[in-house]
PDB file of C-alpha atoms and ligand atoms in Angstrom:
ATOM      1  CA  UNK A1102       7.821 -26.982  -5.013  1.00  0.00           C
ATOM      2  CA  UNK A1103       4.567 -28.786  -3.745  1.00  0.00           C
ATOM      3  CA  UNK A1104       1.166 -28.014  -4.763  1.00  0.00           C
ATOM      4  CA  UNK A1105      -0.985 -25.328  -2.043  1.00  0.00           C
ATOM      5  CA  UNK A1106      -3.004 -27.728  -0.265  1.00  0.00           C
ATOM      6  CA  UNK A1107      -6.578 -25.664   0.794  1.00  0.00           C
ATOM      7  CA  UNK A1108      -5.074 -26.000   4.353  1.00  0.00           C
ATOM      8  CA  UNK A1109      -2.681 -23.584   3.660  1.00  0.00           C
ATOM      9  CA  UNK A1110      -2.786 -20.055   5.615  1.00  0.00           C
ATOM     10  CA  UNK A1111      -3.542 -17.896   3.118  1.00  0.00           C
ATOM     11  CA  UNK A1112      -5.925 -20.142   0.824  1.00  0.00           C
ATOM     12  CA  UNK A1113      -7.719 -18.739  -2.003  1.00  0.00           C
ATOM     13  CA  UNK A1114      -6.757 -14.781  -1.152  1.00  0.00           C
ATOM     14  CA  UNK A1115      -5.882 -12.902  -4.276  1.00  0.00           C
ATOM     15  CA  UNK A1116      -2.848 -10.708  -3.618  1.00  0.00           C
ATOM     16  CA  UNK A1117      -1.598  -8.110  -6.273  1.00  0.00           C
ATOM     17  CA  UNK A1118       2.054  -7.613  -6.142  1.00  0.00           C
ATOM     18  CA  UNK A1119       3.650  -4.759  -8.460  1.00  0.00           C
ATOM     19  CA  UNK A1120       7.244  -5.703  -9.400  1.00  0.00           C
ATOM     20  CA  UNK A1121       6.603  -8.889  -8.702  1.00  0.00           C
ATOM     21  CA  UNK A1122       8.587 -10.212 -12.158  1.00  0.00           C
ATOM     22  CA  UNK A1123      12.134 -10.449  -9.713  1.00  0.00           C
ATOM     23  CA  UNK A1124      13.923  -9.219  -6.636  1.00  0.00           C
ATOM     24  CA  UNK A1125      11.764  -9.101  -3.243  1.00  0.00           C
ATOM     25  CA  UNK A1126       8.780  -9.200  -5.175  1.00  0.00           C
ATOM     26  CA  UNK A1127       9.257 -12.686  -7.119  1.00  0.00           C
ATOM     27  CA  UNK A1128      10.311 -13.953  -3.655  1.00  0.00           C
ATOM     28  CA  UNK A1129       6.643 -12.493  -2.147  1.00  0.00           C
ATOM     29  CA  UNK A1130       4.987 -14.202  -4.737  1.00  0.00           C
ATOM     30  CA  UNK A1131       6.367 -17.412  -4.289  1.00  0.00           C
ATOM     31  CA  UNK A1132       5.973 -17.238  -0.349  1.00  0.00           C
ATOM     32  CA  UNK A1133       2.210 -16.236  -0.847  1.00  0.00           C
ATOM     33  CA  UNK A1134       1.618 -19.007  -3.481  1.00  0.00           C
ATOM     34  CA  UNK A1135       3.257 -21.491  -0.993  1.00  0.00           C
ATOM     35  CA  UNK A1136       0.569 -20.113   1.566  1.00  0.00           C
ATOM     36  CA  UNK A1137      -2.311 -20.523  -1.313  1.00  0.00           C
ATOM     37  CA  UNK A1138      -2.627 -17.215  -2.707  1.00  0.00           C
ATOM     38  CA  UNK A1139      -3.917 -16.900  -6.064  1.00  0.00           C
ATOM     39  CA  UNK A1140      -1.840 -13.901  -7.710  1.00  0.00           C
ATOM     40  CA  UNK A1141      -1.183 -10.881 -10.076  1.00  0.00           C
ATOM     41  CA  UNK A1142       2.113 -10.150 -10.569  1.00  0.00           C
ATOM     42  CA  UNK A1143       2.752  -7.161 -12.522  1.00  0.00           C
ATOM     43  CA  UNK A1144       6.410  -5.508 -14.189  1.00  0.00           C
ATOM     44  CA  UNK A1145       7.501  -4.185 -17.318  1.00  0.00           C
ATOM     45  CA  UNK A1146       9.794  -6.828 -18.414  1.00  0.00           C
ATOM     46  CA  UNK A1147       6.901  -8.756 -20.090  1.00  0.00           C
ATOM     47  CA  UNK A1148       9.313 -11.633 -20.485  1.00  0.00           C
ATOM     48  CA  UNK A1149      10.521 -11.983 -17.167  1.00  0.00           C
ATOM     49  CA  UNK A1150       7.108 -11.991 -15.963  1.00  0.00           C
ATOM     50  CA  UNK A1151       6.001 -14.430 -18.612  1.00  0.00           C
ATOM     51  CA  UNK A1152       8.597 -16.392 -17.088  1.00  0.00           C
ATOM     52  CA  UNK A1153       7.668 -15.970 -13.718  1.00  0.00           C
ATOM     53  CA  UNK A1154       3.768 -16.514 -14.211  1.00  0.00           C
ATOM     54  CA  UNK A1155       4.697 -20.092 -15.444  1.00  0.00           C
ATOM     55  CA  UNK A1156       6.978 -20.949 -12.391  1.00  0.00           C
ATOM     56  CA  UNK A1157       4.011 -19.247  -9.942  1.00  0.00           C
ATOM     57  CA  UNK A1158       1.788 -21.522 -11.449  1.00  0.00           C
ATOM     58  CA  UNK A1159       3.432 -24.435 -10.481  1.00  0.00           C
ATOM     59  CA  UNK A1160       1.993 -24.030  -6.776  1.00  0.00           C
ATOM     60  CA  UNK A1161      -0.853 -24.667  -8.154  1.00  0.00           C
ATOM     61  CA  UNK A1162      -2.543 -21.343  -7.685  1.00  0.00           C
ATOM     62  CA  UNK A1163      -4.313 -19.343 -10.125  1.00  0.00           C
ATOM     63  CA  UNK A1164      -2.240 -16.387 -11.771  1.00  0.00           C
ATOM     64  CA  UNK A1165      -2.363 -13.677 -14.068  1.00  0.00           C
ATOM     65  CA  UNK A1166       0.968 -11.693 -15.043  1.00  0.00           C
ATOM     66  CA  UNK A1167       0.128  -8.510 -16.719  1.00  0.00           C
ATOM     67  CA  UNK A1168       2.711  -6.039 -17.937  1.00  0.00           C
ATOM     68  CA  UNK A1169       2.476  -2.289 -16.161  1.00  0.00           C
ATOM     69  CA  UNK A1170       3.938   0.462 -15.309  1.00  0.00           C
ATOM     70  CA  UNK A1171       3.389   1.824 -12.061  1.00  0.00           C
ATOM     71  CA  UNK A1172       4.141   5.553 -13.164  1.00  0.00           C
ATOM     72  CA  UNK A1173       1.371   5.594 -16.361  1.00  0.00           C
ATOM     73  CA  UNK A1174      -2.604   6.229 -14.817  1.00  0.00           C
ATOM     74  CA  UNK A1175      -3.039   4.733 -18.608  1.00  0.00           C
ATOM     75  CA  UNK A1176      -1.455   1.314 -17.428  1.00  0.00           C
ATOM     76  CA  UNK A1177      -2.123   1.110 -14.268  1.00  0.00           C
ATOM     77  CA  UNK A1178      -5.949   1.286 -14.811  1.00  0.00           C
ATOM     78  CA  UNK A1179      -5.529  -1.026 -18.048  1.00  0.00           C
ATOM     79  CA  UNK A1180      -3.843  -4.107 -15.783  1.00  0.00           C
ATOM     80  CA  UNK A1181      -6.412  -3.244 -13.224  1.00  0.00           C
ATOM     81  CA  UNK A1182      -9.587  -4.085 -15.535  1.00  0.00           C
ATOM     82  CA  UNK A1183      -7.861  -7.229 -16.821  1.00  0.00           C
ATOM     83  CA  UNK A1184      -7.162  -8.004 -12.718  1.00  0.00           C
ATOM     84  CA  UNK A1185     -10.922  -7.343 -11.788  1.00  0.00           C
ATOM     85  CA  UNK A1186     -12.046  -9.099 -14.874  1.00  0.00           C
ATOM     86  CA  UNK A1187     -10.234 -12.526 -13.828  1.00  0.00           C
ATOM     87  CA  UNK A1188     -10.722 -12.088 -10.059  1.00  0.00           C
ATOM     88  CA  UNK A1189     -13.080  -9.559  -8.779  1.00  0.00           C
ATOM     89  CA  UNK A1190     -11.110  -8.490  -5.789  1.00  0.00           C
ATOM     90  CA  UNK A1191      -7.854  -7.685  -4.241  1.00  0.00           C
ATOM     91  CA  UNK A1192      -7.187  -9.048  -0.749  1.00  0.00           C
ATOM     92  CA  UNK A1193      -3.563  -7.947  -0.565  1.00  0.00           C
ATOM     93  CA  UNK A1194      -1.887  -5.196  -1.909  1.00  0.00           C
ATOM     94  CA  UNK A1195       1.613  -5.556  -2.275  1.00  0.00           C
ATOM     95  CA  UNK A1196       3.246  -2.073  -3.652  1.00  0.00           C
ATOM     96  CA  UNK A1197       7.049  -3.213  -4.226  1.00  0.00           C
ATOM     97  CA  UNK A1198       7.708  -2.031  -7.613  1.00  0.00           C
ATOM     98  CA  UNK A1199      10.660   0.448  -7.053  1.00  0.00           C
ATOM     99  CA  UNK A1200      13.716   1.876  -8.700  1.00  0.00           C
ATOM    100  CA  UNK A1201      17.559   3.602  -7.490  1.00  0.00           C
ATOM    101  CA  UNK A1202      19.810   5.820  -8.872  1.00  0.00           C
ATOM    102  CA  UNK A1203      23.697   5.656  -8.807  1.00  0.00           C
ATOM    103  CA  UNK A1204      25.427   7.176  -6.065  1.00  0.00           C
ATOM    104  CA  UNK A1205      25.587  10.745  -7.024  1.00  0.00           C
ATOM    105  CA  UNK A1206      25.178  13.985  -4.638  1.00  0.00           C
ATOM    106  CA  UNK A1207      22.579  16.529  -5.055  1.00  0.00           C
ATOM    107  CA  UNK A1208      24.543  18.717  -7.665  1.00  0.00           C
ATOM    108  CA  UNK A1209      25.329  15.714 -10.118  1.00  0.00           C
ATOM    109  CA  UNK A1210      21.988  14.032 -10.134  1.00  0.00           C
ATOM    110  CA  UNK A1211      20.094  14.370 -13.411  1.00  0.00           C
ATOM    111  CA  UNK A1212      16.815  15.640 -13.360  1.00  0.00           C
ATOM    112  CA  UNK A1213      15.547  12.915 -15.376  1.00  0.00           C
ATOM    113  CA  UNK A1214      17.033  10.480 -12.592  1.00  0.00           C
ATOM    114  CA  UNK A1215      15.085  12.401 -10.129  1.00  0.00           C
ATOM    115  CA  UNK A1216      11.913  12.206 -12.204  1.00  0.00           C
ATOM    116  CA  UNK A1217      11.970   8.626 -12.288  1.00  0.00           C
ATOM    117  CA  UNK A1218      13.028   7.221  -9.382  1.00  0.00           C
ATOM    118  CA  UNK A1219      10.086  10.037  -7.471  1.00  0.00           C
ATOM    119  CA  UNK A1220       7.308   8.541 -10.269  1.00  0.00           C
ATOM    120  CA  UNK A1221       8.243   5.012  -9.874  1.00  0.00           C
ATOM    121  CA  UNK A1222       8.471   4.765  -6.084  1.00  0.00           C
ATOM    122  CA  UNK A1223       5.931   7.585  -4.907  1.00  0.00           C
ATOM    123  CA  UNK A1224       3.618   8.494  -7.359  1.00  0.00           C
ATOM    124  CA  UNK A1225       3.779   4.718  -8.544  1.00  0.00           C
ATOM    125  CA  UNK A1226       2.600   3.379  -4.980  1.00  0.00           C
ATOM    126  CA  UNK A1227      -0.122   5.953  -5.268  1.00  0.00           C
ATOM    127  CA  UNK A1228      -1.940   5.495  -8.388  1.00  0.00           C
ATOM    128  CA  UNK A1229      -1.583   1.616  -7.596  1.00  0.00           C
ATOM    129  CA  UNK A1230      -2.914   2.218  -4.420  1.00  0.00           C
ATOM    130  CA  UNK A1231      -6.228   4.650  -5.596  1.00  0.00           C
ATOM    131  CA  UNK A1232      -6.831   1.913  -8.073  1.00  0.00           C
ATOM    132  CA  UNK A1233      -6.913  -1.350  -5.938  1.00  0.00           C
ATOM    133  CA  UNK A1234      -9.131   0.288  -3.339  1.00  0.00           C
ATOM    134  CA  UNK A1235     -12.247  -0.349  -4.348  1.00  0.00           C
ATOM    135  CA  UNK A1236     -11.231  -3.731  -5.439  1.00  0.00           C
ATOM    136  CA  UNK A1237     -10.744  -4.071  -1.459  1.00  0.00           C
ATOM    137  CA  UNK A1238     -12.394  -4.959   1.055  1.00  0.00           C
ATOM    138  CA  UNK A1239     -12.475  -5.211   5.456  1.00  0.00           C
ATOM    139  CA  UNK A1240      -9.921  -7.869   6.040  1.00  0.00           C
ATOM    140  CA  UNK A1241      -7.481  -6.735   3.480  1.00  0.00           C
ATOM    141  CA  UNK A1242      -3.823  -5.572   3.720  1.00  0.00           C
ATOM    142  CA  UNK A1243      -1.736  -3.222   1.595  1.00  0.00           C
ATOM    143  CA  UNK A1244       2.230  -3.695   2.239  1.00  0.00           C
ATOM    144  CA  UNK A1245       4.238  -0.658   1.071  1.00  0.00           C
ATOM    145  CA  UNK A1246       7.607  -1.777   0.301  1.00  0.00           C
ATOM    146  CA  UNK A1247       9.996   0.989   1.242  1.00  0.00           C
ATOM    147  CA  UNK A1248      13.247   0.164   2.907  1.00  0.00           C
ATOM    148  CA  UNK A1249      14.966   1.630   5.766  1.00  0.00           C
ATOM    149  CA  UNK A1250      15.984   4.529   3.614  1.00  0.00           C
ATOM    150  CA  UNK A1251      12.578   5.550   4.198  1.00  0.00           C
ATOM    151  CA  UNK A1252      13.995   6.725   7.961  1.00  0.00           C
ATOM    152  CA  UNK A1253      17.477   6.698   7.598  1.00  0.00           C
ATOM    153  CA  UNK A1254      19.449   8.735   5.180  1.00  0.00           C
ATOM    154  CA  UNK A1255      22.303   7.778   2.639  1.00  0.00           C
ATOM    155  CA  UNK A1256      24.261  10.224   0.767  1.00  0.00           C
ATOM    156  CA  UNK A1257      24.523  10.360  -3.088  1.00  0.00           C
ATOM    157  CA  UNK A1258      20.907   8.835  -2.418  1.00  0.00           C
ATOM    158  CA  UNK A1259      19.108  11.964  -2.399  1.00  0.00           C
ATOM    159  CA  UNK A1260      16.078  10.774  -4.982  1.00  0.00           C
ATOM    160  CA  UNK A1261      15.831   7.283  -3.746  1.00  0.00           C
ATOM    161  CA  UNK A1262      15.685   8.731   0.041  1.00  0.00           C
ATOM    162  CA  UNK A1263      13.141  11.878  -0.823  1.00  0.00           C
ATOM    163  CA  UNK A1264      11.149   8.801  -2.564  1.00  0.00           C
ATOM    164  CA  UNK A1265      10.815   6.436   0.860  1.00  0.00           C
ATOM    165  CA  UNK A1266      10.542   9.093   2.993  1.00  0.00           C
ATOM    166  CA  UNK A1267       7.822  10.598   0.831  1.00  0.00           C
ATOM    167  CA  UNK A1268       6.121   7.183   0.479  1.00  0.00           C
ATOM    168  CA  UNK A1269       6.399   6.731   4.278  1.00  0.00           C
ATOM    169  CA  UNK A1270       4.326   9.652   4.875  1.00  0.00           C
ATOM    170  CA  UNK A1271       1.910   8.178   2.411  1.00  0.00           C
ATOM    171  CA  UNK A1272       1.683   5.380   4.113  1.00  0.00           C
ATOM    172  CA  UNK A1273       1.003   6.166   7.630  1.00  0.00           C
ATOM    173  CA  UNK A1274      -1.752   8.414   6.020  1.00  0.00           C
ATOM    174  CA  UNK A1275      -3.166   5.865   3.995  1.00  0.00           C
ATOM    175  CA  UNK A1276      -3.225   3.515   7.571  1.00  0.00           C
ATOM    176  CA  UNK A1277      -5.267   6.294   9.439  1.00  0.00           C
ATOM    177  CA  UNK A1278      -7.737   6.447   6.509  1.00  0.00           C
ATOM    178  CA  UNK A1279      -8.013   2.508   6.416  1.00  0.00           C
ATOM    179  CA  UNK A1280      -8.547   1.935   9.869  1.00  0.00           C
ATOM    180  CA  UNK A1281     -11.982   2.356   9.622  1.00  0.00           C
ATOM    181  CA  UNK A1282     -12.426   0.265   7.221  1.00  0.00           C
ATOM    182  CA  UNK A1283     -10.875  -2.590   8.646  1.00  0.00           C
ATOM    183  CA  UNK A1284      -8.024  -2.348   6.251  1.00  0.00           C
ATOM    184  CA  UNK A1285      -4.429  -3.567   7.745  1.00  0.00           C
ATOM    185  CA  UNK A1286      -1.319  -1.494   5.917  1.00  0.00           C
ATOM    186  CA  UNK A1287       2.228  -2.284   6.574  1.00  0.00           C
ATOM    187  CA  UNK A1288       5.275  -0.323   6.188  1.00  0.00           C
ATOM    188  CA  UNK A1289       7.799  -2.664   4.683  1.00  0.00           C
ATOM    189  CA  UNK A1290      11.392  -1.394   5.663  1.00  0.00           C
ATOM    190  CA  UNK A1291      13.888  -3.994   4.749  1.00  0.00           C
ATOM    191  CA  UNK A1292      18.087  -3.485   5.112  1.00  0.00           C
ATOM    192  CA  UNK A1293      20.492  -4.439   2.352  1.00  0.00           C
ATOM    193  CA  UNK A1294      18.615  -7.694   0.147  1.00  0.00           C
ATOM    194  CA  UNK A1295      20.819  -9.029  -3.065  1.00  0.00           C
ATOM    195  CA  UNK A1296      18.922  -8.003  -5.994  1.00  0.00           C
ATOM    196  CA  UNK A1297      19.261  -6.226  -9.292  1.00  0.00           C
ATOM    197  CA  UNK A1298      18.735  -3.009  -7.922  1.00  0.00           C
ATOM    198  CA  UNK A1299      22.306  -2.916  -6.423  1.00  0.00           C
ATOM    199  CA  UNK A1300      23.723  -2.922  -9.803  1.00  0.00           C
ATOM    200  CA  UNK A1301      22.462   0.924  -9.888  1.00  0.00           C
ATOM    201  CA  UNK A1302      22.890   1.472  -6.316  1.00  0.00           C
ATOM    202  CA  UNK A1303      26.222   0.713  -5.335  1.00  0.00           C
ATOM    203  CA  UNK A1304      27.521  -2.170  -7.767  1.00  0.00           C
ATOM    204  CA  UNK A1305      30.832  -3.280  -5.254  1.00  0.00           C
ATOM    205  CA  UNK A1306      27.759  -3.421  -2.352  1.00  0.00           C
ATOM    206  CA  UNK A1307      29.026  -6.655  -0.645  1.00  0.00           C
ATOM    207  CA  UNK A1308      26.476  -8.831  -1.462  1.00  0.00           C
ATOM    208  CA  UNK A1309      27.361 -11.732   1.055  1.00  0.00           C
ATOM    209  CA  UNK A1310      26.407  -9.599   3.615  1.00  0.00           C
ATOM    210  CA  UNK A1311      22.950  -8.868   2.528  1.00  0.00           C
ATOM    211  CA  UNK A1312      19.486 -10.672   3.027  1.00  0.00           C
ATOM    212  CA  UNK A1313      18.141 -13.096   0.600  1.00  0.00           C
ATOM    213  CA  UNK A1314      14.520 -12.273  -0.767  1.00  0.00           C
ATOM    214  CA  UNK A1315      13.166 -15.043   0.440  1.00  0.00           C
ATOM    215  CA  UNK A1316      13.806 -13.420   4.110  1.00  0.00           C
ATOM    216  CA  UNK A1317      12.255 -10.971   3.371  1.00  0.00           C
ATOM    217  CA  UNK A1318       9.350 -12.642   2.108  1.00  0.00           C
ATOM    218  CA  UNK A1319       9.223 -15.041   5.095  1.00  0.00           C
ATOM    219  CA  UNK A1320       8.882 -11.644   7.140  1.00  0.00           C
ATOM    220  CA  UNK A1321       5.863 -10.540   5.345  1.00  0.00           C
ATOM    221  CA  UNK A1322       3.792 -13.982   4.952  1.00  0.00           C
ATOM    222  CA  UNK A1323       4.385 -13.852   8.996  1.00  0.00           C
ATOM    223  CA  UNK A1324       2.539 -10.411   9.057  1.00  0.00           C
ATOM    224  CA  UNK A1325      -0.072 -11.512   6.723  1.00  0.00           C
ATOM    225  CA  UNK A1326      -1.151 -14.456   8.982  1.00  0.00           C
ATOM    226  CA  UNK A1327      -1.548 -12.234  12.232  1.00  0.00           C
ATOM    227  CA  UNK A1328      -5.436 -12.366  13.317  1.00  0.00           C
ATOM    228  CA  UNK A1329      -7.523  -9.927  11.776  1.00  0.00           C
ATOM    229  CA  UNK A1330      -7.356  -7.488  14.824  1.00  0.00           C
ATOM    230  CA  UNK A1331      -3.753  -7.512  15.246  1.00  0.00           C
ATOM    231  CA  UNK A1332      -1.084  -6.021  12.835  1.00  0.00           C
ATOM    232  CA  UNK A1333       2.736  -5.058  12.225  1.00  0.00           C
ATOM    233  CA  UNK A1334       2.174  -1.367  11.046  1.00  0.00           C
ATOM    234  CA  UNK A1335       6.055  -1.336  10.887  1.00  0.00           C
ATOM    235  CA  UNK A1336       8.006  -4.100   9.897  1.00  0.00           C
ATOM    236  CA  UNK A1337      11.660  -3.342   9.866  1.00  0.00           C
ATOM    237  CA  UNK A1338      13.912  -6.152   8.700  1.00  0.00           C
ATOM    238  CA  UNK A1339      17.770  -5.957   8.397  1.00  0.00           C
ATOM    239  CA  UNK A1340      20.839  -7.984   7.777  1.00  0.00           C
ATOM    240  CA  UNK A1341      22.346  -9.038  11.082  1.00  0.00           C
ATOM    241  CA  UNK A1342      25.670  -7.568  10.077  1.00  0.00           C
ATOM    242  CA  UNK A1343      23.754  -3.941  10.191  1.00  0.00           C
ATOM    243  CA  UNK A1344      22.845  -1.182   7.487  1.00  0.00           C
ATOM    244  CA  UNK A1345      26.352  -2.319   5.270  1.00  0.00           C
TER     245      UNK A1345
HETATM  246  N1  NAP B2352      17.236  -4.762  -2.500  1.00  0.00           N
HETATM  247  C1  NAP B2352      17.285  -3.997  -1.398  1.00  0.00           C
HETATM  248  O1  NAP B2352      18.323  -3.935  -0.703  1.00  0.00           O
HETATM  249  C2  NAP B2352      16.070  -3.245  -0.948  1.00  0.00           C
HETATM  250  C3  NAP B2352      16.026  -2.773   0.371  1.00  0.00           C
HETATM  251  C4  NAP B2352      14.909  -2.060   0.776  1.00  0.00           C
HETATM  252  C5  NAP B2352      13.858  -1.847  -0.089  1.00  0.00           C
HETATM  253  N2  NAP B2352      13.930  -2.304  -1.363  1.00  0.00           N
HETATM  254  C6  NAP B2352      12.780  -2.044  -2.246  1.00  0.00           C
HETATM  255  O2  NAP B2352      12.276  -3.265  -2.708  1.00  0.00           O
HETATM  256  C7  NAP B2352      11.547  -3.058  -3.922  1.00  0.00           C
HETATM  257  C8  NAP B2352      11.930  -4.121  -4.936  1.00  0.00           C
HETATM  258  O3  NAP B2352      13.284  -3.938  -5.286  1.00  0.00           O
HETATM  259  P1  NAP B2352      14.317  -5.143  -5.507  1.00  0.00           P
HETATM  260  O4  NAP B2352      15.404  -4.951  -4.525  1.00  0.00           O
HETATM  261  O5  NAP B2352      13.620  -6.436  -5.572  1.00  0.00           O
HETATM  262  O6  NAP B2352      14.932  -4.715  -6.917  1.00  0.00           O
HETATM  263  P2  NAP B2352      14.776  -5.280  -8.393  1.00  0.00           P
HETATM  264  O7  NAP B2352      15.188  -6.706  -8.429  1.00  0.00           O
HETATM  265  O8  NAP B2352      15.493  -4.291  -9.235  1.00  0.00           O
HETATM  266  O9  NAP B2352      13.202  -5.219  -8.673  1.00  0.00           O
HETATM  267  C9  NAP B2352      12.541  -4.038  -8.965  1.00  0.00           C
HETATM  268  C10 NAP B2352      11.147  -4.420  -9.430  1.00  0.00           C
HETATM  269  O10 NAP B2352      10.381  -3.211  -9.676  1.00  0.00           O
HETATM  270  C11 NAP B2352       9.855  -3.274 -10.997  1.00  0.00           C
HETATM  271  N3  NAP B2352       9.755  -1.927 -11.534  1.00  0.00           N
HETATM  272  C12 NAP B2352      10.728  -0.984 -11.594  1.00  0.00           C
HETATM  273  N4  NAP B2352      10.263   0.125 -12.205  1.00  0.00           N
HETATM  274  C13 NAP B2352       8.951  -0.123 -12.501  1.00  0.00           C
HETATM  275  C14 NAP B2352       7.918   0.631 -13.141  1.00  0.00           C
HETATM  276  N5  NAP B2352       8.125   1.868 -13.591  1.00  0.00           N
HETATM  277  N6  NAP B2352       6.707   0.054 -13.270  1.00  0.00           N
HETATM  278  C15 NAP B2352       6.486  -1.188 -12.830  1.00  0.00           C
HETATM  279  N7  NAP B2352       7.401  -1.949 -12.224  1.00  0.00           N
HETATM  280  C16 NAP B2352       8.631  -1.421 -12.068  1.00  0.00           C
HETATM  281  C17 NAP B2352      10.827  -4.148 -11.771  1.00  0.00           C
HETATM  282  O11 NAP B2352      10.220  -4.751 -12.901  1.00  0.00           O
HETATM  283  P3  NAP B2352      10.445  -4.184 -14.409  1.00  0.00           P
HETATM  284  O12 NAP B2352      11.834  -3.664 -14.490  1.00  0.00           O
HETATM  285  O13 NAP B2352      10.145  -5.343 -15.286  1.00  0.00           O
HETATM  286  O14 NAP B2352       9.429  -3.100 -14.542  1.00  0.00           O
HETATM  287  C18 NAP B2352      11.165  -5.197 -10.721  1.00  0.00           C
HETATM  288  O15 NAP B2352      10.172  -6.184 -10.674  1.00  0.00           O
HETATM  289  C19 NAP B2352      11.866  -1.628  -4.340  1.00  0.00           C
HETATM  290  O16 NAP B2352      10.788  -0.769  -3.994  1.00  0.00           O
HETATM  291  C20 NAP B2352      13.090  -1.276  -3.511  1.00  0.00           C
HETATM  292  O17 NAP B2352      13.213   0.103  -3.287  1.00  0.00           O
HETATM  293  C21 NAP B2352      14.999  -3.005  -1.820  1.00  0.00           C
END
């Protein structure tokens, strides 16, 4: 890990990245640090993110790790006044913090599955969303991790599917609203990536097949860098090997 030198691409933009503690989002923030991105990386797991603040720091880069979750107003507001207190603005928005259920059809899924996995993924990415907004200005880009279950659909996923597709729709709203304001937003649809949340999902998944974050991340710091009047409203990344 080397220092970000102030020739680096992204130098001295402050990206927010929910669930950024592990997974796809840990690998974000250490492909935007690389790039010179001062960052707030938020999560529950006030430990893990502890953890990950200290190895973010090592770029160099100024960070601030602050525990929320994305399905409390309450909390999201709170990490957003400690945010604008240490930087003043949000350049990037990266809404990744997401959740899965087990594989269960429509007619064995808990409602308190349902709940959760709809608050956490939809109604998550919009209260983040409404509150980093006017912490943003022309120039900046939101990335809305979904995944490719956001088009396609998987059964026994019926909560975690409703959720993308929902948050699609979101999305492509929130990109006609933006475009005025010279605000870039990104629909993030990766494949199969080996992380935690296939312990839920499908825990036999064969994980040698899948992505590594750091692909994933390498697909979104590419995005990030296009010029200003350019941009990948859909970014669709998947294991070579196919949907698994
Ligand atoms: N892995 C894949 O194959 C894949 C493919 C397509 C899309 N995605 C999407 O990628 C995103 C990241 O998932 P991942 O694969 O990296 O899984 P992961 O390792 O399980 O990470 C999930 C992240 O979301 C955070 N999170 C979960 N619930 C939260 C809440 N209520 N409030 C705040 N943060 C919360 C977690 O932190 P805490 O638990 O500490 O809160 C963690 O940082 C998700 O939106 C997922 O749907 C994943």
């Amino acid at each position: 890990m080397s220092r970000a030198a102030p020739e680096t691409r992204l130098h001295g933009r402050v990206a927010l990245i929910t669930g950024g503690n592990r997974g796809i989002g840990l690998a974000i923030a250490h492909a935007l640090a690389a790039e010179g991105c001062d960052l707030i990386i938020t999560g529950r797991d006030q430990s893990l993110l502890k953890k990950a603040g200290r190895e973010l720091a090592r770029w160099g880069i100024r960070v601030l790790a602050e525990t929320c979750d994305v399905r409390d107003s309450g909390s999201v507001e709170a990490m957003f006044t400690g945010a604008k207190k240490k930087f003043r603005r949000v350049d990037i928005l990266i809404n990744n913090a997401g959740t899965a259920h087990s594989n269960l059809k429509v007619d064995e899924l808990p409602i308190e599955d349902w709940k959760r996995v709809i608050e956490t993924n939809l109604t998550g990415m919009f209260l983040v969303t409404r509150a980093a907004l006017p912490l943003m200005k022309r120039g900046g880009t939101i990335v809305n991790n979904l995944s490719i279950a956001a088009t396609r659909t998987f059964p026994g996923s019926s909560a975690y599917n409703a959720s993308k597709h929902g948050a699609l729709g979101f999305t492509n709203t929130l990109r006609e609203e933006l475009r005025p304001k010279g605000i870039r937003v990104i629909a993030l649809m990766p494949g199969a990536t080996d992380t935690d949340i296939w312990n839920t999902l499908w825990p036999e998944a064969p994980r040698k097949k899948m992505m590594v974050p750091k692909t994933v991340a390498t697909a979104v710091v590419n995005a990030l860098v296009l010029p200003a009047n350019s941009t990948v409203e859909e970014l669709a990344i998947l294991p070579s090997a196919g949907t698994l």
